[in-house]
Amino acid sequence: MTIFHLSTECYPVAKVGGLADVVGALPKYQNKIKDIDAKVVMPWYNKHFVYDYDFEVVFDGFIHQGSNMLQVQVLKETTNVLGFELYMVKIPGLLDRENPYGYQDENFQFLAFQHGILHWLSAMKIRPDVLHCHDYHTGLVPFMVENCYEFEFLKGVKTIGTIHNGEYQGMMSWDMVSYMPAFDHYKWGLLDWNGFINPLASMIKCCYAFTTVSEGYLEELFVSFKGLESLVREEFSKAYGIINGIDTDVWNPETDPMIDFNFTIKNALKIKKKNKLKLCKEYGLNPELPLFAFIGRFATEKGADLLPDVIWRSIKQSFGGLNIIVLGSGNEYVERQMKELNAVYSNFATDIGYKEHLSHKIYASADFLLMPSRVEPCGLNQMYAMRYGTVPVVSYTGGLRDTVKDISTGGSGLNFTYPGVDDIIHAMSRGLNIYKDKAQMENLVLSNMKFDFAWEKSAEKYIALYNQ
Ligand code: ADP
Ligand code: GLC
């Protein structure tokens, strides 16, 4: 069975968040299953990876976007270094940029990506068994495959859509229709939601099946989905929740080249301390105190706006003291407050930016990882944390409630029901009590490291779904 994963991100080529981690790992694990050939198609980016590895041009052609004629090249990575075939779609001016997101003309960018992929496959007579679309950026593919004249050759190819984040739906005005490949206009209803072209809604309407990245998140979408609640209810018979795994080759404290001191479950208690000592020294923190960390985008869904209050209040209120370190970027207001708090409190440190190496060091050093998310479709940080012996302190939502049970019920971390400052601080103070009980803390560190979040099970679930 041949599967093409279509995505704007893929680790280690281009990463903004968890989507990249998933698309960089899932196909690799799928390829370990008999008779499965999973590949990835993504936009070309002007990033290290494309210069560090060799590519060959496997397709060179043109598409029409409105009255513009765009050159489309598809480049294949020749060494298969990632454990799957990687194809990158290059369109000068649109798909040859530094970053996946953040451009004014992203509607054109993502339309061109989807159009380019389907044009290439049709022209080269490549007919995969499954086109697996990830998030709204590829959400129009299920519609296009069935309805655009240009892709007649692909009609009937099965499409699966995975919703990694329903907060972003890619809505655009109907003016954009003239930039899409042609189709019978009476089919407009398959694209429309509330008077806009809505790629995520269209994906749900037109795909054969759609998945969310946890069961918990799927349940939540029925009642809270930025206006698409009734759609997901109507289409529930083709909805599946499949939890993400983690790539245990990349996220392995025993071999991880990004951390200072590698460790196994046998020496974790000693070596984790060494990592913590080094990190604390670097950031001027006190290694004797428990270390809480936050890693992530400064976005409302992540509860990042709550961090400033959580930081100063917990530092002021904590009995016996604690350290907090925050790595992230995004909302400017939060960034500014982080810097200001950094200047005031010696037991708070922050690093603003996206730093893959530092994130690994923090997972390997921290005692607790804080995730005050308001929305968390799956969340990978809590799983990485556990694998590195760190205790997650998380809000009870989406994938977090599926992966982190509260210690009071025999679980692996601390839950708080409502992501508000008081509840977060209360959960942190429970964490501090556990920390004081050396035996309990050590047990938790070791049992968390044993959790099995490997991709194998979920990769099988996707294959079962494709077969179905
Ligand atoms: P999301 O995709 O919503 O941001 P996930 O928990 O699924 O959340 O994945 C986040 C991924 O991005 C993890 O691999 C995490 O370590 C990484 N990450 C987030 N922010 C940063 C940062 N500032 N520096 C390095 N890695 C980061
Ligand atoms: C999205 C979600 C996150 C999830 C990731 C990978 O970015 O916000 O919760 O883990 O996708 O599926």
Coordinates of C-alpha atoms and ligand atoms in Angstrom, one line a residue:
M1 CA 0.0 0.0 0.0
T2 CA 1.4 3.4 -1.0
I3 CA 0.6 6.4 1.3
F4 CA 1.5 10.0 0.6
H5 CA 1.5 12.2 3.7
L6 CA 0.9 15.8 2.6
S7 CA 2.1 18.3 5.2
T8 CA 3.7 21.8 5.5
E9 CA 6.0 20.6 8.3
C10 CA 8.3 17.6 8.7
Y11 CA 11.0 17.1 11.3
P12 CA 14.0 17.6 10.8
V13 CA 13.4 19.5 7.5
A14 CA 11.1 22.2 8.8
K15 CA 9.5 22.4 12.3
V16 CA 7.3 24.9 13.9
G17 CA 5.6 22.5 16.4
G18 CA 4.3 19.0 16.9
L19 CA 2.9 18.6 13.4
A20 CA 6.6 18.3 12.2
D21 CA 7.4 15.7 14.8
V22 CA 4.4 13.6 13.8
V23 CA 5.0 13.8 10.1
G24 CA 8.7 13.1 10.6
A25 CA 8.0 10.0 12.6
L26 CA 4.7 8.4 11.6
P27 CA 5.8 7.4 8.0
K28 CA 9.0 6.0 9.3
Y29 CA 7.1 3.7 11.7
Q30 CA 4.5 2.8 9.1
N31 CA 7.3 1.7 6.8
K32 CA 8.4 -0.9 9.3
I33 CA 5.0 -2.6 8.7
K34 CA 4.9 -5.2 5.9
D35 CA 3.9 -4.0 2.4
I36 CA 3.6 -0.4 3.5
D37 CA 5.3 2.4 1.5
A38 CA 4.7 5.7 3.2
K39 CA 6.2 8.9 1.8
V40 CA 6.1 12.6 2.6
V41 CA 5.3 15.5 0.3
M42 CA 6.0 19.0 1.7
P43 CA 6.8 22.5 0.4
W44 CA 10.4 23.3 -0.5
Y45 CA 12.0 25.6 2.1
N46 CA 15.1 27.7 2.1
K47 CA 16.5 25.8 5.1
H48 CA 19.7 23.9 6.1
F49 CA 18.3 20.6 5.3
V50 CA 17.9 21.3 1.5
Y51 CA 21.5 22.3 1.3
D52 CA 22.9 19.5 3.5
Y53 CA 21.3 16.7 1.5
D54 CA 21.1 15.8 -2.2
F55 CA 18.0 16.2 -4.3
E56 CA 17.0 15.3 -7.8
V57 CA 14.3 17.0 -9.8
V58 CA 11.6 14.4 -10.5
F59 CA 9.1 16.7 -12.1
D60 CA 9.2 20.1 -13.8
G61 CA 6.0 21.6 -15.1
F62 CA 3.5 24.5 -14.8
I63 CA 0.2 25.2 -13.1
H64 CA -2.3 28.1 -13.6
Q65 CA -3.3 30.0 -10.5
G66 CA -5.9 32.4 -11.9
S67 CA -4.1 34.1 -14.8
N68 CA -0.7 33.4 -13.3
M69 CA 1.4 30.6 -14.7
L70 CA 3.6 29.1 -11.9
Q71 CA 6.5 26.8 -12.4
V72 CA 6.3 23.6 -10.3
Q73 CA 9.3 21.5 -9.5
V74 CA 9.2 18.4 -7.4
L75 CA 12.5 17.4 -5.8
K76 CA 13.2 14.1 -4.3
E77 CA 15.8 13.6 -1.5
T78 CA 18.0 10.9 -2.9
T79 CA 19.5 9.1 0.2
N80 CA 16.3 8.2 2.1
V81 CA 18.0 9.5 5.2
L82 CA 14.7 10.0 7.0
G83 CA 13.4 6.5 6.7
F84 CA 10.9 7.4 4.0
E85 CA 11.0 9.1 0.6
L86 CA 10.8 12.8 0.9
Y87 CA 9.4 15.0 -2.0
M88 CA 9.5 18.8 -1.8
V89 CA 7.4 21.0 -4.0
K90 CA 9.2 24.1 -5.2
I91 CA 7.3 27.0 -6.7
P92 CA 9.4 30.2 -7.1
G93 CA 7.9 33.0 -5.1
L94 CA 5.5 30.9 -3.1
L95 CA 7.2 27.6 -2.1
D96 CA 10.8 28.5 -1.6
R97 CA 10.6 30.5 1.6
E98 CA 12.4 30.5 4.9
N99 CA 9.4 29.4 7.1
P100 CA 6.2 27.5 6.7
Y101 CA 3.9 30.3 8.0
G102 CA 3.6 34.0 8.6
Y103 CA 3.2 35.3 5.1
Q104 CA 0.5 37.7 3.9
D105 CA -0.3 35.6 0.9
E106 CA -0.6 32.2 2.6
N107 CA -3.9 31.4 0.8
F108 CA -2.0 31.5 -2.5
Q109 CA 0.9 29.6 -1.0
F110 CA -1.2 26.7 0.3
L111 CA -3.4 26.6 -2.8
A112 CA -0.3 26.4 -4.9
F113 CA 1.1 23.6 -2.7
Q114 CA -2.1 21.5 -3.0
H115 CA -2.5 22.2 -6.7
G116 CA 1.2 21.5 -7.4
I117 CA 1.1 18.1 -5.7
L118 CA -2.0 16.9 -7.5
H119 CA -0.8 18.3 -10.8
W120 CA 2.5 16.4 -10.4
L121 CA 0.8 13.1 -9.5
S122 CA -1.7 13.4 -12.3
A123 CA 0.9 14.3 -14.9
M124 CA 3.3 11.6 -13.9
K125 CA 0.4 9.0 -13.6
I126 CA 1.3 8.3 -10.0
R127 CA -1.8 6.9 -8.2
P128 CA -1.2 6.3 -4.5
D129 CA -3.6 4.2 -2.5
V130 CA -4.0 6.9 0.1
L131 CA -3.5 10.6 0.3
H132 CA -3.1 11.5 4.0
C133 CA -3.7 15.2 4.5
H134 CA -2.5 17.0 7.6
D135 CA -4.3 20.1 8.8
Y136 CA -6.0 22.7 6.8
H137 CA -3.0 23.5 4.6
T138 CA -3.8 20.4 2.7
G139 CA -7.5 20.3 3.5
L140 CA -8.7 21.1 0.0
V141 CA -7.0 18.0 -1.5
P142 CA -10.0 15.6 -0.8
F143 CA -12.3 18.1 -2.7
M144 CA -9.8 18.7 -5.5
V145 CA -9.1 15.0 -6.1
E146 CA -12.8 14.2 -6.6
N147 CA -14.0 17.4 -8.3
C148 CA -11.3 19.3 -10.3
Y149 CA -11.3 18.3 -14.0
E150 CA -7.5 18.6 -14.0
F151 CA -7.1 15.6 -11.6
E152 CA -9.4 13.2 -13.4
F153 CA -6.7 10.6 -13.2
L154 CA -6.7 10.7 -9.4
K155 CA -10.5 10.4 -9.0
G156 CA -11.4 7.7 -6.4
V157 CA -8.0 7.8 -4.6
K158 CA -8.8 7.5 -0.9
T159 CA -8.2 10.6 1.2
I160 CA -7.7 10.7 5.0
G161 CA -7.6 14.0 6.9
T162 CA -5.9 14.5 10.2
I163 CA -6.8 17.4 12.4
H164 CA -3.8 18.4 14.5
N165 CA -5.3 21.7 15.4
G166 CA -8.9 22.7 14.8
E167 CA -8.2 26.2 16.0
Y168 CA -6.8 27.0 12.5
Q169 CA -9.1 26.4 9.6
G170 CA -7.7 28.5 6.8
M171 CA -10.9 30.3 6.0
M172 CA -10.7 32.6 2.9
S173 CA -13.1 34.7 1.0
W174 CA -14.9 33.3 -2.1
D175 CA -12.8 35.6 -4.3
M176 CA -10.1 33.0 -4.0
V177 CA -12.1 30.5 -5.9
S178 CA -10.8 31.9 -9.2
Y179 CA -7.3 30.8 -8.1
M180 CA -8.3 27.2 -7.6
P181 CA -8.2 24.5 -10.3
A182 CA -11.5 24.5 -12.2
F183 CA -14.5 22.4 -11.1
D184 CA -18.3 22.4 -11.6
H185 CA -19.5 25.4 -9.6
Y186 CA -22.6 23.8 -8.4
K187 CA -20.3 21.9 -6.0
W188 CA -19.4 25.0 -4.1
G189 CA -21.3 23.7 -1.0
L190 CA -18.4 21.2 -0.4
L191 CA -16.1 24.1 0.1
D192 CA -18.3 26.5 2.0
W193 CA -18.8 27.1 5.7
N194 CA -20.8 30.2 6.7
G195 CA -20.0 32.1 3.5
F196 CA -16.3 31.4 3.3
I197 CA -14.2 28.8 1.7
N198 CA -13.1 26.7 4.7
P199 CA -10.4 24.2 3.9
L200 CA -10.7 22.3 7.2
A201 CA -14.5 22.0 6.9
S202 CA -14.1 20.9 3.3
M203 CA -11.6 18.3 4.4
I204 CA -14.2 16.9 6.9
K205 CA -16.9 16.9 4.2
C206 CA -14.9 15.4 1.4
C207 CA -12.4 12.9 2.9
Y208 CA -13.2 9.2 3.4
A209 CA -12.3 9.4 7.0
F210 CA -10.8 12.0 9.3
T211 CA -8.8 11.6 12.5
T212 CA -7.9 13.8 15.5
V213 CA -4.7 13.3 17.3
S214 CA -6.3 12.0 20.5
E215 CA -9.7 10.6 21.5
G216 CA -10.2 13.2 24.2
Y217 CA -9.8 16.0 21.6
L218 CA -12.3 14.4 19.3
E219 CA -14.9 14.4 22.1
E220 CA -14.2 18.0 22.7
L221 CA -14.7 19.0 19.0
F222 CA -18.4 17.9 19.2
V223 CA -19.0 20.8 21.6
S224 CA -16.2 23.2 20.9
F225 CA -14.7 23.5 17.4
K226 CA -14.7 27.2 16.3
G227 CA -18.1 26.9 14.6
L228 CA -17.6 23.4 13.1
E229 CA -19.4 21.6 15.9
S230 CA -22.5 20.7 13.9
L231 CA -20.3 19.5 11.0
V232 CA -18.3 17.2 13.1
R233 CA -21.5 15.8 14.7
E234 CA -23.0 15.2 11.2
E235 CA -19.9 13.5 10.0
F236 CA -19.2 11.6 13.2
S237 CA -19.4 8.2 11.5
K238 CA -16.1 8.8 9.7
A239 CA -14.3 10.3 12.7
Y240 CA -11.5 8.5 14.6
G241 CA -9.3 9.6 17.5
I242 CA -5.8 8.2 17.2
I243 CA -3.2 9.3 19.8
N244 CA 0.2 10.4 18.6
G245 CA 3.3 8.5 19.5
I246 CA 6.8 9.8 20.0
D247 CA 9.9 9.0 17.9
T248 CA 11.9 7.0 20.4
D249 CA 15.0 7.1 18.2
V250 CA 15.1 10.9 18.4
W251 CA 13.7 11.2 21.9
N252 CA 16.0 8.8 23.7
P253 CA 17.9 10.0 26.8
E254 CA 20.4 7.2 26.4
T255 CA 21.6 8.4 23.0
D256 CA 20.2 12.0 22.5
P257 CA 23.2 14.0 21.2
M258 CA 21.5 17.3 22.2
I259 CA 21.7 16.7 26.0
D260 CA 24.8 17.2 28.1
F261 CA 24.8 13.9 29.9
N262 CA 23.0 10.8 28.6
F263 CA 21.2 8.5 31.0
T264 CA 19.2 5.4 31.3
I265 CA 16.6 4.3 33.8
K266 CA 19.5 2.7 35.8
N267 CA 21.4 5.9 36.4
A268 CA 18.7 8.5 35.7
L269 CA 18.5 9.8 39.3
K270 CA 22.1 10.7 39.4
I271 CA 22.6 11.8 35.8
K272 CA 19.5 13.9 35.5
K273 CA 20.9 15.9 38.5
K274 CA 24.1 16.5 36.5
N275 CA 22.1 17.8 33.6
K276 CA 20.1 20.0 35.9
L277 CA 23.2 21.4 37.6
K278 CA 24.7 22.4 34.2
L279 CA 21.5 24.0 33.0
C280 CA 20.9 25.9 36.3
K281 CA 24.5 27.1 36.2
E282 CA 24.1 28.4 32.7
Y283 CA 20.9 30.2 33.5
G284 CA 21.8 31.4 37.0
L285 CA 19.3 29.2 38.8
N286 CA 19.7 27.4 42.1
P287 CA 20.1 23.6 41.4
E288 CA 19.1 22.7 44.9
L289 CA 15.6 23.9 44.3
P290 CA 12.9 22.1 42.2
L291 CA 12.9 23.2 38.6
F292 CA 9.6 23.8 36.7
A293 CA 9.8 24.3 33.0
F294 CA 7.5 25.5 30.2
I295 CA 8.4 24.9 26.5
G296 CA 6.1 26.1 23.8
R297 CA 4.5 28.6 21.6
F298 CA 3.3 31.7 23.4
A299 CA -0.2 31.3 22.3
T300 CA -3.6 31.5 24.0
E301 CA -4.3 27.8 23.4
K302 CA -1.1 27.0 25.3
G303 CA -2.2 29.2 28.2
A304 CA 1.0 31.3 27.7
D305 CA -0.7 34.5 28.8
L306 CA -1.2 32.9 32.3
L307 CA 2.6 32.4 32.7
P308 CA 3.6 35.8 33.9
D309 CA 1.1 35.7 36.8
V310 CA 1.9 32.1 37.6
I311 CA 5.6 32.9 37.7
W312 CA 5.6 35.8 40.1
R313 CA 2.9 34.4 42.3
S314 CA 4.5 31.0 42.6
I315 CA 7.9 32.4 43.3
K316 CA 6.4 34.7 46.0
Q317 CA 4.2 32.0 47.5
S318 CA 6.3 28.9 47.2
F319 CA 7.3 27.3 50.5
G320 CA 11.0 26.7 50.4
G321 CA 11.4 28.0 46.9
L322 CA 11.4 26.9 43.3
N323 CA 13.0 27.7 40.0
I324 CA 11.1 28.3 36.7
I325 CA 12.6 28.3 33.2
V326 CA 10.6 29.2 30.1
L327 CA 11.6 28.5 26.5
G328 CA 9.3 29.8 23.8
S329 CA 8.2 32.7 21.6
G330 CA 5.1 34.1 20.0
N331 CA 2.8 36.7 21.6
E332 CA 4.9 39.9 22.0
Y333 CA 3.3 40.9 25.3
V334 CA 4.1 37.6 26.9
E335 CA 7.7 37.8 25.5
R336 CA 8.1 41.2 27.0
Q337 CA 6.8 40.1 30.4
M338 CA 9.1 37.2 30.4
K339 CA 12.1 39.4 29.9
E340 CA 10.9 41.8 32.6
L341 CA 10.4 38.9 35.1
N342 CA 13.8 37.6 34.2
A343 CA 15.3 40.9 35.3
V344 CA 13.5 40.9 38.6
Y345 CA 13.6 37.3 39.9
S346 CA 16.8 35.4 40.3
N347 CA 15.0 32.0 40.3
F348 CA 13.3 32.6 37.0
A349 CA 15.1 32.3 33.6
T350 CA 13.8 32.6 30.1
D351 CA 15.1 32.1 26.6
I352 CA 13.0 33.6 23.9
G353 CA 13.1 31.9 20.6
Y354 CA 12.9 28.5 19.0
K355 CA 15.8 26.3 20.2
E356 CA 15.6 22.6 19.5
H357 CA 18.8 21.7 21.5
L358 CA 17.8 23.7 24.5
S359 CA 14.4 22.0 24.6
H360 CA 16.0 18.6 24.8
K361 CA 18.3 19.9 27.6
I362 CA 15.3 21.2 29.5
Y363 CA 13.4 17.9 29.3
A364 CA 16.5 16.2 30.6
S365 CA 17.0 18.6 33.5
A366 CA 13.7 19.8 34.8
D367 CA 11.8 18.2 37.6
F368 CA 8.4 19.3 36.4
L369 CA 7.0 20.4 33.0
L370 CA 4.1 22.8 33.1
M371 CA 1.4 22.7 30.4
P372 CA -1.4 25.1 31.2
S373 CA -3.1 24.5 27.8
R374 CA -6.6 25.7 27.1
V375 CA -6.7 23.5 24.0
E376 CA -4.3 20.6 23.4
P377 CA -5.3 18.3 20.6
C378 CA -2.5 15.8 21.6
G379 CA 0.6 17.5 23.0
L380 CA 4.0 15.9 22.7
N381 CA 5.9 17.8 25.3
Q382 CA 4.3 15.9 28.2
M383 CA 5.4 12.6 26.6
Y384 CA 8.9 13.8 25.9
A385 CA 9.1 15.0 29.5
M386 CA 8.0 11.6 30.9
R387 CA 10.6 9.8 28.7
Y388 CA 13.2 12.0 30.2
G389 CA 12.0 11.4 33.8
T390 CA 10.2 14.8 34.2
V391 CA 6.8 15.0 35.9
P392 CA 4.1 16.7 33.7
V393 CA 1.8 19.3 35.4
V394 CA -1.0 19.7 32.9
S395 CA -4.5 21.0 32.4
Y396 CA -7.2 18.3 31.9
T397 CA -7.9 18.8 28.3
G398 CA -7.6 16.9 24.9
G399 CA -4.6 14.7 24.5
L400 CA -3.3 15.8 27.9
R401 CA -6.1 14.0 29.7
D402 CA -5.5 10.9 27.6
T403 CA -1.8 10.7 28.4
V404 CA -1.4 12.1 31.9
K405 CA -3.4 10.7 34.7
D406 CA -3.2 12.4 38.1
I407 CA -0.9 10.9 40.7
S408 CA -3.8 10.7 43.1
T409 CA -5.4 8.1 40.9
G410 CA -2.1 6.2 40.4
G411 CA -1.1 8.3 37.4
S412 CA 2.1 9.9 36.2
G413 CA 1.6 13.6 36.8
L414 CA -0.5 16.4 38.1
N415 CA -3.8 17.5 36.6
F416 CA -5.7 20.7 37.1
T417 CA -9.2 21.0 35.7
Y418 CA -9.3 24.7 34.8
P419 CA -6.3 26.5 33.3
G420 CA -6.5 29.5 35.6
V421 CA -3.7 30.9 37.7
D422 CA -5.0 29.7 41.1
D423 CA -5.5 26.1 39.9
I424 CA -2.1 26.0 38.2
I425 CA -0.4 27.3 41.4
H426 CA -2.3 24.7 43.4
A427 CA -1.1 21.9 41.2
M428 CA 2.5 23.3 41.4
S429 CA 2.3 23.3 45.2
R430 CA 1.2 19.7 45.1
G431 CA 4.3 19.1 42.9
L432 CA 6.5 20.7 45.5
N433 CA 5.1 18.4 48.2
I434 CA 5.9 15.4 46.1
Y435 CA 9.4 16.8 45.5
K436 CA 10.0 17.0 49.3
D437 CA 9.1 13.3 49.6
K438 CA 12.3 12.0 48.0
A439 CA 11.2 8.4 47.7
Q440 CA 7.9 9.4 46.0
M441 CA 9.6 11.7 43.6
E442 CA 12.2 9.2 42.6
N443 CA 9.6 6.5 42.0
L444 CA 7.7 8.9 39.8
V445 CA 10.8 9.8 37.8
L446 CA 11.6 6.2 37.1
S447 CA 8.1 5.0 36.4
N448 CA 7.5 7.9 34.0
M449 CA 10.6 6.9 32.1
K450 CA 9.1 3.4 31.5
F451 CA 5.9 4.7 29.9
D452 CA 5.4 3.3 26.4
F453 CA 4.4 6.1 24.0
A454 CA 6.1 4.5 21.0
W455 CA 4.6 5.0 17.6
E456 CA 4.1 1.4 16.7
K457 CA 0.5 1.0 18.1
S458 CA -0.8 4.2 16.5
A459 CA 1.0 3.5 13.2
E460 CA -0.9 0.2 13.1
K461 CA -4.2 2.0 13.8
Y462 CA -3.7 4.3 10.8
I463 CA -3.0 1.3 8.6
A464 CA -6.1 -0.4 9.8
L465 CA -8.1 2.7 9.0
Y466 CA -6.5 2.9 5.5
N467 CA -7.4 -0.8 4.9
Q468 CA -11.0 -0.1 6.0
Ligands
ADP1 P1 2.2 22.3 19.2 O1 2.5 21.6 18.0 O2 0.8 22.7 19.4 O3 3.1 23.5 19.4 P2 3.2 19.9 20.6 O4 3.2 19.6 22.1 O5 2.5 18.9 19.8 O6 2.6 21.4 20.5 O7 4.6 20.0 20.0 C1 5.5 21.0 20.3 C2 6.9 20.6 19.7 O8 7.6 21.8 19.5 C3 7.7 19.8 20.7 O9 8.6 19.0 20.0 C4 8.4 20.9 21.5 O10 9.6 20.4 22.2 C5 8.7 21.9 20.4 N1 8.9 23.3 20.8 C6 7.9 24.2 21.1 N2 8.4 25.4 21.4 C7 9.7 25.2 21.2 C8 10.8 26.2 21.4 N3 10.7 27.4 21.7 N4 12.1 25.7 21.2 C9 12.3 24.4 20.9 N5 11.3 23.5 20.7 C10 10.0 23.9 20.9
GLC2 C1 -0.9 20.4 17.0 C2 -1.5 20.4 18.3 C3 -0.7 19.6 19.3 C4 -0.4 18.2 18.7 C5 0.4 18.4 17.4 C6 0.8 17.1 16.7 O1 0.2 21.4 16.8 O2 -1.6 21.7 18.9 O3 -1.5 19.3 20.5 O4 0.4 17.5 19.6 O5 -0.4 19.2 16.5 O6 -0.3 16.4 16.4

